[in-house]
CSV table of C-alpha atoms in Angstrom, one decimal:
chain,number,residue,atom,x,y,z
A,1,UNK,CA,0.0,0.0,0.0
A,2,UNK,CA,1.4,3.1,-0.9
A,3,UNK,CA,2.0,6.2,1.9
A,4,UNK,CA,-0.2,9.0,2.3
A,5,UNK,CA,2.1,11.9,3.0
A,6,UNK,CA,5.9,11.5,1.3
A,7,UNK,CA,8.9,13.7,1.9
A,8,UNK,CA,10.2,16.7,0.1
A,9,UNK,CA,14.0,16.8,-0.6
A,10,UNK,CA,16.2,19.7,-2.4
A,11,UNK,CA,17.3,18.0,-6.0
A,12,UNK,CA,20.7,20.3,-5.4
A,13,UNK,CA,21.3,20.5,-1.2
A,14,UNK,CA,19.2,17.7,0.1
A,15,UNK,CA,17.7,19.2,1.9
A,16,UNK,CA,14.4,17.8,3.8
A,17,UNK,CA,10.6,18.9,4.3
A,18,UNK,CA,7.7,16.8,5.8
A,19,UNK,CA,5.3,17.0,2.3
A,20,UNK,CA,3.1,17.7,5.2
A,21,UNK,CA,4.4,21.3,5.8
A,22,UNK,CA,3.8,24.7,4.0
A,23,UNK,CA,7.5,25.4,3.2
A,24,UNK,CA,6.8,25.6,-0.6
A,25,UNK,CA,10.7,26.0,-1.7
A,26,UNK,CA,14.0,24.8,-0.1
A,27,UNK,CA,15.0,27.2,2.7
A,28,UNK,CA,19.0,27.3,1.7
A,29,UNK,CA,19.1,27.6,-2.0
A,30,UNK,CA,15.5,28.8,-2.2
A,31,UNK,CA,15.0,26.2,-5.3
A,32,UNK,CA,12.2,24.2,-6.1
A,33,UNK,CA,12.0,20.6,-4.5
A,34,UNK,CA,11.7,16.9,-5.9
A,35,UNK,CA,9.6,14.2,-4.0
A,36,UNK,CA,10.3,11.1,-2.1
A,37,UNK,CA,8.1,8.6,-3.8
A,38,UNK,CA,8.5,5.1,-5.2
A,39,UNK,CA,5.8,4.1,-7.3
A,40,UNK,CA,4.6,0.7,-7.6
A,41,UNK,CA,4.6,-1.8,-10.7
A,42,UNK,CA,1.2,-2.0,-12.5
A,43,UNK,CA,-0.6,-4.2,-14.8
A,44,UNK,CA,-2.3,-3.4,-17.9
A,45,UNK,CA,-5.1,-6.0,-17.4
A,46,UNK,CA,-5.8,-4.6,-14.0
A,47,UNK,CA,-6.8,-1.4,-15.4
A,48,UNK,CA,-9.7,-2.4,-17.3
A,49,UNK,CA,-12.3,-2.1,-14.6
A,50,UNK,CA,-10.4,1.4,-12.8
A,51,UNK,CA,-12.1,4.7,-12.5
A,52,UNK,CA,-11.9,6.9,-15.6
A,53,UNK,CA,-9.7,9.4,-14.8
A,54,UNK,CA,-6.2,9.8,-13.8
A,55,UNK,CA,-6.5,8.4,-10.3
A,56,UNK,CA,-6.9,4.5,-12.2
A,57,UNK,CA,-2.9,4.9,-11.9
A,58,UNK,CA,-3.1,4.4,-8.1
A,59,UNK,CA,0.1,3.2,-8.0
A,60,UNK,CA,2.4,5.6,-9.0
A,61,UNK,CA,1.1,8.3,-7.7
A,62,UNK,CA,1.7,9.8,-4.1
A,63,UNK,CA,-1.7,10.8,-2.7
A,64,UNK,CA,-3.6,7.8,-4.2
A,65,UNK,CA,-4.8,6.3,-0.8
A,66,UNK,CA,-7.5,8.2,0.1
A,67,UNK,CA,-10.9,7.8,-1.4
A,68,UNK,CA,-12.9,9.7,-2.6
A,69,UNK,CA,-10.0,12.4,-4.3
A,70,UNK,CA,-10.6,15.7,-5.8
A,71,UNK,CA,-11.4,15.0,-8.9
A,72,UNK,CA,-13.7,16.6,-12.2
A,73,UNK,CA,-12.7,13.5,-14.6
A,74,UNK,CA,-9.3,14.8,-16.2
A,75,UNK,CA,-6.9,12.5,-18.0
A,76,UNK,CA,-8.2,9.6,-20.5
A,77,UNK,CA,-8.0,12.1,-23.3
A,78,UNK,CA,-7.6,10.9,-27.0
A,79,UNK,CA,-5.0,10.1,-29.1
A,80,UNK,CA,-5.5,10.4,-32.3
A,81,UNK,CA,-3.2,10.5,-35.7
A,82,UNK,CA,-2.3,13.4,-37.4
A,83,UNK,CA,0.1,11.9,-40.2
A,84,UNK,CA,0.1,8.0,-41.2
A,85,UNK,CA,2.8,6.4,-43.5
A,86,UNK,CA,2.5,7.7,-46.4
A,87,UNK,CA,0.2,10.2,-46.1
A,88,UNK,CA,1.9,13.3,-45.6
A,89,UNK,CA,5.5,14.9,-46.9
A,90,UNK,CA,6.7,13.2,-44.1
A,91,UNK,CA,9.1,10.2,-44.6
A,92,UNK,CA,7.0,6.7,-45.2
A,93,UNK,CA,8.2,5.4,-42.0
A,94,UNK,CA,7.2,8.6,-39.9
A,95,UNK,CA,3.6,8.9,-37.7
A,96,UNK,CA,2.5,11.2,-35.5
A,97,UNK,CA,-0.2,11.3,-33.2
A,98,UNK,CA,-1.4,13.5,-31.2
A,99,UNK,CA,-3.1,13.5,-27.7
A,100,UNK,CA,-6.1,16.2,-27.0
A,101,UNK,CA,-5.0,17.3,-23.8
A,102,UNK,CA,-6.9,20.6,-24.3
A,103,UNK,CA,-10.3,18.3,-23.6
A,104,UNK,CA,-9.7,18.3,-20.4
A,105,UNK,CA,-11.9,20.0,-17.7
A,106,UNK,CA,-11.0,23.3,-17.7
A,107,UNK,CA,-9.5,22.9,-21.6
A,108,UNK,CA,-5.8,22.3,-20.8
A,109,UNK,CA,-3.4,19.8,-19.9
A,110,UNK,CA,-2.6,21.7,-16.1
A,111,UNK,CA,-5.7,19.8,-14.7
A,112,UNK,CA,-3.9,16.5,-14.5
A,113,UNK,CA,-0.9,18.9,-11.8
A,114,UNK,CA,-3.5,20.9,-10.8
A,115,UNK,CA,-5.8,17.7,-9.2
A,116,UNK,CA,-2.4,16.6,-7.0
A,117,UNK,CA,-2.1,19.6,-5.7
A,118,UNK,CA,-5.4,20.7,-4.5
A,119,UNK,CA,-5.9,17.4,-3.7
A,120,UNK,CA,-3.1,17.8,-1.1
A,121,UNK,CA,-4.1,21.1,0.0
A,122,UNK,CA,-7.4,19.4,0.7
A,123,UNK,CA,-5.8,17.2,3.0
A,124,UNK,CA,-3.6,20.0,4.6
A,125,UNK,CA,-7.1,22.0,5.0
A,126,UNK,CA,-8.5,19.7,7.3
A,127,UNK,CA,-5.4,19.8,9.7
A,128,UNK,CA,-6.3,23.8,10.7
A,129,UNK,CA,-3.1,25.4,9.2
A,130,UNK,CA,-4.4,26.4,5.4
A,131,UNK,CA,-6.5,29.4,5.1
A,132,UNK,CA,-6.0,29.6,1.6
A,133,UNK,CA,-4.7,28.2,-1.7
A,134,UNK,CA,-2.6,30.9,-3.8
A,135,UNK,CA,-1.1,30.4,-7.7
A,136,UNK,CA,0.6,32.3,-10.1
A,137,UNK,CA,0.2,31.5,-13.8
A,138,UNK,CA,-0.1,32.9,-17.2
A,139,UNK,CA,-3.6,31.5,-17.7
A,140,UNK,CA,-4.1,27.9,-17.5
A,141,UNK,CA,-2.1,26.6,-14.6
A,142,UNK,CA,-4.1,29.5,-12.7
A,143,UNK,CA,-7.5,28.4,-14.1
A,144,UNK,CA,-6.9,24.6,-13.0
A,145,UNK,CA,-6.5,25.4,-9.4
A,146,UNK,CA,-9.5,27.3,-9.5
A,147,UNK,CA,-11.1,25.0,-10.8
A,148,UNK,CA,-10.4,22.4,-8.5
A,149,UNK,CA,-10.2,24.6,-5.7
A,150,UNK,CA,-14.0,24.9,-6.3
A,151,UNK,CA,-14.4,21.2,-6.7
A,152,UNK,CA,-13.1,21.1,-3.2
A,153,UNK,CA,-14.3,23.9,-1.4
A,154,UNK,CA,-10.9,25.9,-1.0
A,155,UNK,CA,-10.7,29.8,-1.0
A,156,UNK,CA,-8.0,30.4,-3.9
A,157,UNK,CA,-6.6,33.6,-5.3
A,158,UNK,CA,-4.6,33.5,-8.4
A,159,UNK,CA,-1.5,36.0,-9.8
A,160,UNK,CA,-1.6,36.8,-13.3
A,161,UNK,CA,0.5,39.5,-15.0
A,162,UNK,CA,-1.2,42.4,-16.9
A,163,UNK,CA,-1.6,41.2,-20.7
A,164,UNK,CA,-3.4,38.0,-19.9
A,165,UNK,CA,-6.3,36.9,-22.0
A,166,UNK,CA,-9.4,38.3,-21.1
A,167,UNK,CA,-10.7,34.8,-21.5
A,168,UNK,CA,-8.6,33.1,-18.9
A,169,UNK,CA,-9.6,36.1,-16.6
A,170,UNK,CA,-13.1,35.3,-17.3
A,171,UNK,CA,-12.6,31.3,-16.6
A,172,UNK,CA,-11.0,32.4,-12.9
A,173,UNK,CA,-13.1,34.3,-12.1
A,174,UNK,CA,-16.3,31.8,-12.8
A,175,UNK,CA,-14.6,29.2,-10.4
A,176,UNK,CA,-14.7,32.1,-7.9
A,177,UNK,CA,-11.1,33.0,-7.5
A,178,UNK,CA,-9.5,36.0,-6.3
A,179,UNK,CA,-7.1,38.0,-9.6
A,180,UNK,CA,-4.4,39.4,-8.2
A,181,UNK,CA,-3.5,41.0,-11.9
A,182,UNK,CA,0.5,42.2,-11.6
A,183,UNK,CA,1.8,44.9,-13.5
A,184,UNK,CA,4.8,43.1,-15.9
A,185,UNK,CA,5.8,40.4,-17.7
A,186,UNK,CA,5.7,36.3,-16.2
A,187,UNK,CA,8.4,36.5,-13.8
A,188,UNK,CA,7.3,40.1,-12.1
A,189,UNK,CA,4.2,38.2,-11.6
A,190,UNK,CA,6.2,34.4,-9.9
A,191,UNK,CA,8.2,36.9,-7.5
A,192,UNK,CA,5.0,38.9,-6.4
A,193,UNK,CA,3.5,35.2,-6.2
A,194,UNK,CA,6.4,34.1,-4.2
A,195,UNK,CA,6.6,37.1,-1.4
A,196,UNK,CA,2.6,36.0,-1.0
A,197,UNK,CA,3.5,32.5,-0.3
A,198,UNK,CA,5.2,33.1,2.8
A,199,UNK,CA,2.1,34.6,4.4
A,200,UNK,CA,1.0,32.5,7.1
A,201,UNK,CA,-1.9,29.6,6.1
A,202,UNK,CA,-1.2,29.9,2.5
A,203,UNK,CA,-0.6,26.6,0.6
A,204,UNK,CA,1.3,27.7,-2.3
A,205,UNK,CA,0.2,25.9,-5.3
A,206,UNK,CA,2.8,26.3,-7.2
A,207,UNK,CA,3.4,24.3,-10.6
A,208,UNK,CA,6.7,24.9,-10.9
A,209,UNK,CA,8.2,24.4,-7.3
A,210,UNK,CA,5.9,21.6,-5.9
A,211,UNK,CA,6.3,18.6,-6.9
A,212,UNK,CA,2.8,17.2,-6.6
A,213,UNK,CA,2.3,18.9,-9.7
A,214,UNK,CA,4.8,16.9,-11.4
A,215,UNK,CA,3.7,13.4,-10.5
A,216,UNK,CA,-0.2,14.7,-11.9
A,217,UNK,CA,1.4,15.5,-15.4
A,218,UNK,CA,3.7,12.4,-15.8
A,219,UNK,CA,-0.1,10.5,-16.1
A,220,UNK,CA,0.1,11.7,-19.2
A,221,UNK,CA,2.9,9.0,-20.4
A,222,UNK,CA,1.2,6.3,-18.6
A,223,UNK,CA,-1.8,7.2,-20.6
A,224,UNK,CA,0.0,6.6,-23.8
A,225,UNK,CA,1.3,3.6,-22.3
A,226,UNK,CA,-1.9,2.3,-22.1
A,227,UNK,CA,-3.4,3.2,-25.3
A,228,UNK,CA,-0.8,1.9,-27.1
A,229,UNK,CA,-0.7,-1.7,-25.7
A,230,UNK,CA,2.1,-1.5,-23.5
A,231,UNK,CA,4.7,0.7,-25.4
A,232,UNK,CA,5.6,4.0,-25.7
A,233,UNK,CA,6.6,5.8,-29.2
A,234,UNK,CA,10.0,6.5,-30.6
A,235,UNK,CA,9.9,10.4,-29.8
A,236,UNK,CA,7.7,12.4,-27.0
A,237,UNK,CA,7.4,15.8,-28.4
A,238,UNK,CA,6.9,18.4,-25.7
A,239,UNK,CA,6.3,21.8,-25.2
A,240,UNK,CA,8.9,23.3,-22.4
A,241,UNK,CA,8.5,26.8,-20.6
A,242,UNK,CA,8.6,25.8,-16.8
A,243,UNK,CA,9.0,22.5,-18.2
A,244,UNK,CA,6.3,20.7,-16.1
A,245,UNK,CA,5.1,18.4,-18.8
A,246,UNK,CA,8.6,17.0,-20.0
A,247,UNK,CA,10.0,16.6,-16.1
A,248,UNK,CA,5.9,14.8,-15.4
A,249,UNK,CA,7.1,12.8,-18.9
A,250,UNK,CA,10.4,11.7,-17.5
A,251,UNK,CA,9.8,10.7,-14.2
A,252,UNK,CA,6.7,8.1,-16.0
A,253,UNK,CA,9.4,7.0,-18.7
A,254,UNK,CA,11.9,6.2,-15.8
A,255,UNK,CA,9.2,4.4,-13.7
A,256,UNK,CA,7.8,1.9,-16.2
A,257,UNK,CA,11.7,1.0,-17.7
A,258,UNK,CA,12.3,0.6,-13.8
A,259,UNK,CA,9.6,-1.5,-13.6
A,260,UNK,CA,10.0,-3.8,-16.4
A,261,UNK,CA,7.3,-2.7,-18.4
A,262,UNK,CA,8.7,-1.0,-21.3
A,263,UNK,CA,12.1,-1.9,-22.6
A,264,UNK,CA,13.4,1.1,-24.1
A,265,UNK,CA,13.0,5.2,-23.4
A,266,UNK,CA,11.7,7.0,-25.7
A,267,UNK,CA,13.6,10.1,-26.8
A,268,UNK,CA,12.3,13.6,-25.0
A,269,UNK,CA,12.3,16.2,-27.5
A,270,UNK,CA,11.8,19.7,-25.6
A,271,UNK,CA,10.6,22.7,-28.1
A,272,UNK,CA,10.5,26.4,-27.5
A,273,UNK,CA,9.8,29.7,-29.2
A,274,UNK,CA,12.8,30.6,-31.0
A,275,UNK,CA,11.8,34.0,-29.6
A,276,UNK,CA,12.2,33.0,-25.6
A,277,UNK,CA,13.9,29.8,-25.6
A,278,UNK,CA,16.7,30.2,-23.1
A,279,UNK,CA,16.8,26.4,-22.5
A,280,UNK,CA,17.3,25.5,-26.0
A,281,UNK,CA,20.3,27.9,-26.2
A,282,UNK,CA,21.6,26.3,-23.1
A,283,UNK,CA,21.2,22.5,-24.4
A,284,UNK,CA,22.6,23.2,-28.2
A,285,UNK,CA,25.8,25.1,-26.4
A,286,UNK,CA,26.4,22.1,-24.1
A,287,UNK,CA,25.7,23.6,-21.0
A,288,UNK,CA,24.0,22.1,-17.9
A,289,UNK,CA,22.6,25.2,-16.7
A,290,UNK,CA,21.4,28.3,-18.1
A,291,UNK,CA,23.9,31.2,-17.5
A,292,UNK,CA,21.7,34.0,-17.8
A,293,UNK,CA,18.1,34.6,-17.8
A,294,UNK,CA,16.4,35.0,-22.0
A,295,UNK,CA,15.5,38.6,-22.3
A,296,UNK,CA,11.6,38.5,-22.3
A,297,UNK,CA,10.1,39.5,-25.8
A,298,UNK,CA,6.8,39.0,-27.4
A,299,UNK,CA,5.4,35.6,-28.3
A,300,UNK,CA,2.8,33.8,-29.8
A,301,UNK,CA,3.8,31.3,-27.2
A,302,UNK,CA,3.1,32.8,-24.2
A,303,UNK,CA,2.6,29.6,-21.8
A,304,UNK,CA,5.7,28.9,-22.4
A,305,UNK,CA,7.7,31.9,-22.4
A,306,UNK,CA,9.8,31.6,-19.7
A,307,UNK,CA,12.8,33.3,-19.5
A,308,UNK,CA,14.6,31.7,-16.0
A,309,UNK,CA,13.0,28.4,-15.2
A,310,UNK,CA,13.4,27.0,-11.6
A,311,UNK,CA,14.4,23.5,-13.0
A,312,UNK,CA,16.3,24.3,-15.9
A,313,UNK,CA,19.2,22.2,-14.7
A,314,UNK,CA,16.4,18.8,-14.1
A,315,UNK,CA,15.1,20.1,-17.6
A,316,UNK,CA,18.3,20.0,-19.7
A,317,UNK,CA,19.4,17.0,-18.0
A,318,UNK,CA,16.2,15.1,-18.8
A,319,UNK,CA,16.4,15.7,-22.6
A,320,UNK,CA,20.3,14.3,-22.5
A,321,UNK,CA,19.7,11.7,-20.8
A,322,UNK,CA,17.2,9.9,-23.4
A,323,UNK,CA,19.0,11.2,-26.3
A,324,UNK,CA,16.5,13.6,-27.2
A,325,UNK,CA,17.4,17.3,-28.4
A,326,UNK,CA,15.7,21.3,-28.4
A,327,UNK,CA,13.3,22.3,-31.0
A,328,UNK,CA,12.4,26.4,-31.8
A,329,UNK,CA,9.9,27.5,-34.0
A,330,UNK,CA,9.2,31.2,-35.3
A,331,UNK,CA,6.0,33.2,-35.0
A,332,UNK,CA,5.3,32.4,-38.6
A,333,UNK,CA,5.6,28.3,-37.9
A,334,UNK,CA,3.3,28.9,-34.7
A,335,UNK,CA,0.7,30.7,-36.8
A,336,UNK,CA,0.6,27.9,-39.9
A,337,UNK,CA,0.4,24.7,-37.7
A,338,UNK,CA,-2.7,26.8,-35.6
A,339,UNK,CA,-4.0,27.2,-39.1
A,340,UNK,CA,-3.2,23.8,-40.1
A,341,UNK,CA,-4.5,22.0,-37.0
A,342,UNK,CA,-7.8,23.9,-37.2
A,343,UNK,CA,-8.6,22.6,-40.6
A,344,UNK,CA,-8.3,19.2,-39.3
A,345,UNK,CA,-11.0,20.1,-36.9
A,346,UNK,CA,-8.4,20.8,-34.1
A,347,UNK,CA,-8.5,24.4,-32.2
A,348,UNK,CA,-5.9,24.5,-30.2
A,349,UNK,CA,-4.7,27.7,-28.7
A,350,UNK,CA,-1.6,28.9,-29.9
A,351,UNK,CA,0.8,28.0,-27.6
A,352,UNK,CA,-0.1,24.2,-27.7
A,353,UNK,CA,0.3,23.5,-31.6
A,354,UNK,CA,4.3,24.4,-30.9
A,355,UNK,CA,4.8,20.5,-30.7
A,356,UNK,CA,3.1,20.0,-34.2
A,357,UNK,CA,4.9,23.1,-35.6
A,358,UNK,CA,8.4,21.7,-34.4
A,359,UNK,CA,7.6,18.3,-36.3
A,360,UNK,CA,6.5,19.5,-39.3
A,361,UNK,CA,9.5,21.6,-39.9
A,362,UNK,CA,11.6,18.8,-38.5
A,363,UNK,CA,10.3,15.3,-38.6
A,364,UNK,CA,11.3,12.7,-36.3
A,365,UNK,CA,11.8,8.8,-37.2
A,366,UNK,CA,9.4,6.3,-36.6
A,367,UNK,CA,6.3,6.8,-33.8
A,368,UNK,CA,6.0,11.0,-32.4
A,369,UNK,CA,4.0,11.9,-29.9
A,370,UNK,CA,2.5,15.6,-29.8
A,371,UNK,CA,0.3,17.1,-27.0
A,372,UNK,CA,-2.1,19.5,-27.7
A,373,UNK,CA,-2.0,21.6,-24.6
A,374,UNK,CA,-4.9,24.0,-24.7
A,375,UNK,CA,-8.2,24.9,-26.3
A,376,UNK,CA,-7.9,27.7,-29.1
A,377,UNK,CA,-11.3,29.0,-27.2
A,378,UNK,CA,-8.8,30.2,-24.7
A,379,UNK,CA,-7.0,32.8,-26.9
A,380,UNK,CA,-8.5,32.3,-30.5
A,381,UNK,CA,-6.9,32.4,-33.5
A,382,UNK,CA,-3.4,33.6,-33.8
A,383,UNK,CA,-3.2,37.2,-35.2
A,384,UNK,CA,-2.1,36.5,-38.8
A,385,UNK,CA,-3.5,32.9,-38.9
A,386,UNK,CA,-6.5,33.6,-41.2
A,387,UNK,CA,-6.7,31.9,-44.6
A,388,UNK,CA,-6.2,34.9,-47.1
């Protein structure tokens, strides 16, 4: 039976927290922390019967042994094919699919963090010492923990900086969170986010430094395990700002090899905007770190314009370590696969189609992956999309 309640640990001091506690970073380098958790082997056959959401992976996840969770029905979206053999200037041996994370609850793929970690501020709620849940996001990751915040009956206020769609606004403020809009770009509005999180009886829900959030996206490769009969493809294609998805991606790849239930890894290939892609600079120069924050300039791309991720060390070490490589694509790629994905019958805001951008402009061998983040209801079409 898997534990409750695990234990933090710093990635880079090792430093310690009780997962039980409200210190959201690690108090001597101030850096995000990793989680104590060993998952449990699974079978395929013993998922048949499971509830239809993401919980049905009881076993590798951390906060599984409580019933009933938080939950709204996230995870189990498609995967469907956007290229066959073939079929498409691709080479003959190429596919790619894609999986519709933007079906989910509140239309993007942060529902499957955002469950773990209201789910645990649930659970911290109860205990007397959480007045509130607080978040900081460009959009989504915000509108998620609103979301489930309401599921579960959690005051929640939410930091977005000035520029934000006015639809995201709108979504937050339906699940009856409190906007704290900040005046500046992504980062002015994490460090306004961060000073709040130190208020007493505020469970910071943050995607980027907690952990929780991590082990909610990594269903995402166990779904694609699943659906495809006990593999996984050649390439996982993933969009990387923060990096949440890709780090969620790698810690599911490195469970199921660990586990004897796939053989081989497939190769994480991180894309950015060539406009903010610090990491991609970083990777393609050899580096294990980034050596100075991306200046912050204007993208179609906005989710994941991130000029100083927290893990960009974890990040770049992930995409080495399975032989994979950085993707950038240009406004002009961003706007044609929008466009291109739409006539498919696929609106997907314009952040997510960077995946399908990258592969179209550079194909990978044998079985990609794509994830299509976020629902083009969100933003609507990219300026400069339109058919002419």
């Amino acid at each position: 039976m898997l534990i409750t309640m695990t234990a933090y640990v710093c990635p880079r001091c090792q430093v310690h927290a009780p997962a039980d506690a409200l210190t959201w970073c690690c108090p001597k380098c101030r850096g995000p922390w990793d989680l104590e958790f060993n998952s449990a082997p699974l079978s395929l056959k013993s998922l048949t019967s499971r509830v239809n959401s993401l919980w049905r992976y009881e076993e590798a996840l951390p906060l599984a042994t409580e019933i009933p969770h938080v939950t709204l029905g996230e995870g189990r979206t498609p995967l469907v094919p956007l290229t066959t053999p073939g079929t498409s200037a691709l080479a003959a041996a190429d596919t790619v699919m894609a999986k519709l994370d933007y079906l989910m609850p509140t239309l993007s793929f942060k529902d499957r963090g955002a469950v773990m970690l209201v789910e645990l501020a649930r659970r911290l709620t109860r205990g007397g010492g959480v007045r509130r849940v607080l978040a900081d996001s460009s959009g989504n990751a915000g509108t998620a923990v609103a979301a489930y915040c309401a599921r579960a009956g959690l005051d929640c206020v939410v930091y977005v900086p000035d520029g934000t769609s006015p639809k995201k606004l709108e979504q937050i403020r339906a699940h009856g969170a409190r906007l704290t809009v900040v005046p500046g770009d992504r980062e002015d509005t994490a460090r306004a986010a961060r000073a709040a999180a130190d208020e007493p009886g505020t469970f910071y829900a943050s995607h980027v430094y907690n952990p929780h959030f991590l082990h909610g996206t990594k269903t995402y490769v166990y779904e694609l395990w699943e659906e495809l009969g006990g593999r996984l493809p050649d390439s996982l294609v993933l969009p990387v700002g923060n990096g949440t998805l890709l780090l969620g991606a790698a810690l599911a790849v490195a469970e199921l090899h660990r586990h004897g239930l796939v053989d081989t890894r497939p190769a994480l290939v991180a894309v950015q905007a060539e406009a903010v892609s610090p990491l991609a600079k970083a990777f393609h120069a050899g580096a294990e770190e980034l050596s100075a924050p991306a200046a912050p300039r204007p993208t179609l791309a906005e989710g994941i314009a991130i000029p100083n991720p927290p893990r960009a060390h974890q990040i770049l070490r992930a995409v080495r370590d399975t032989g994979g490589t950085f993707l950038t694509v240009t406004e002009d790629q961003i706007r044609a696969a929008q466009l291109d994905l739409a006539r498919r019958g696929l609106f997907v805001e314009s952040t997510g189609v960077a995946c399908w951008a990258a592969v179209r402009a550079a194909p990978r061998p044998g079985l990609s992956v794509v994830p299509l983040c976020g629902a083009g209801a969100k933003t609507g079409l990219a300026a400069g999309a339109a058919a002419p």
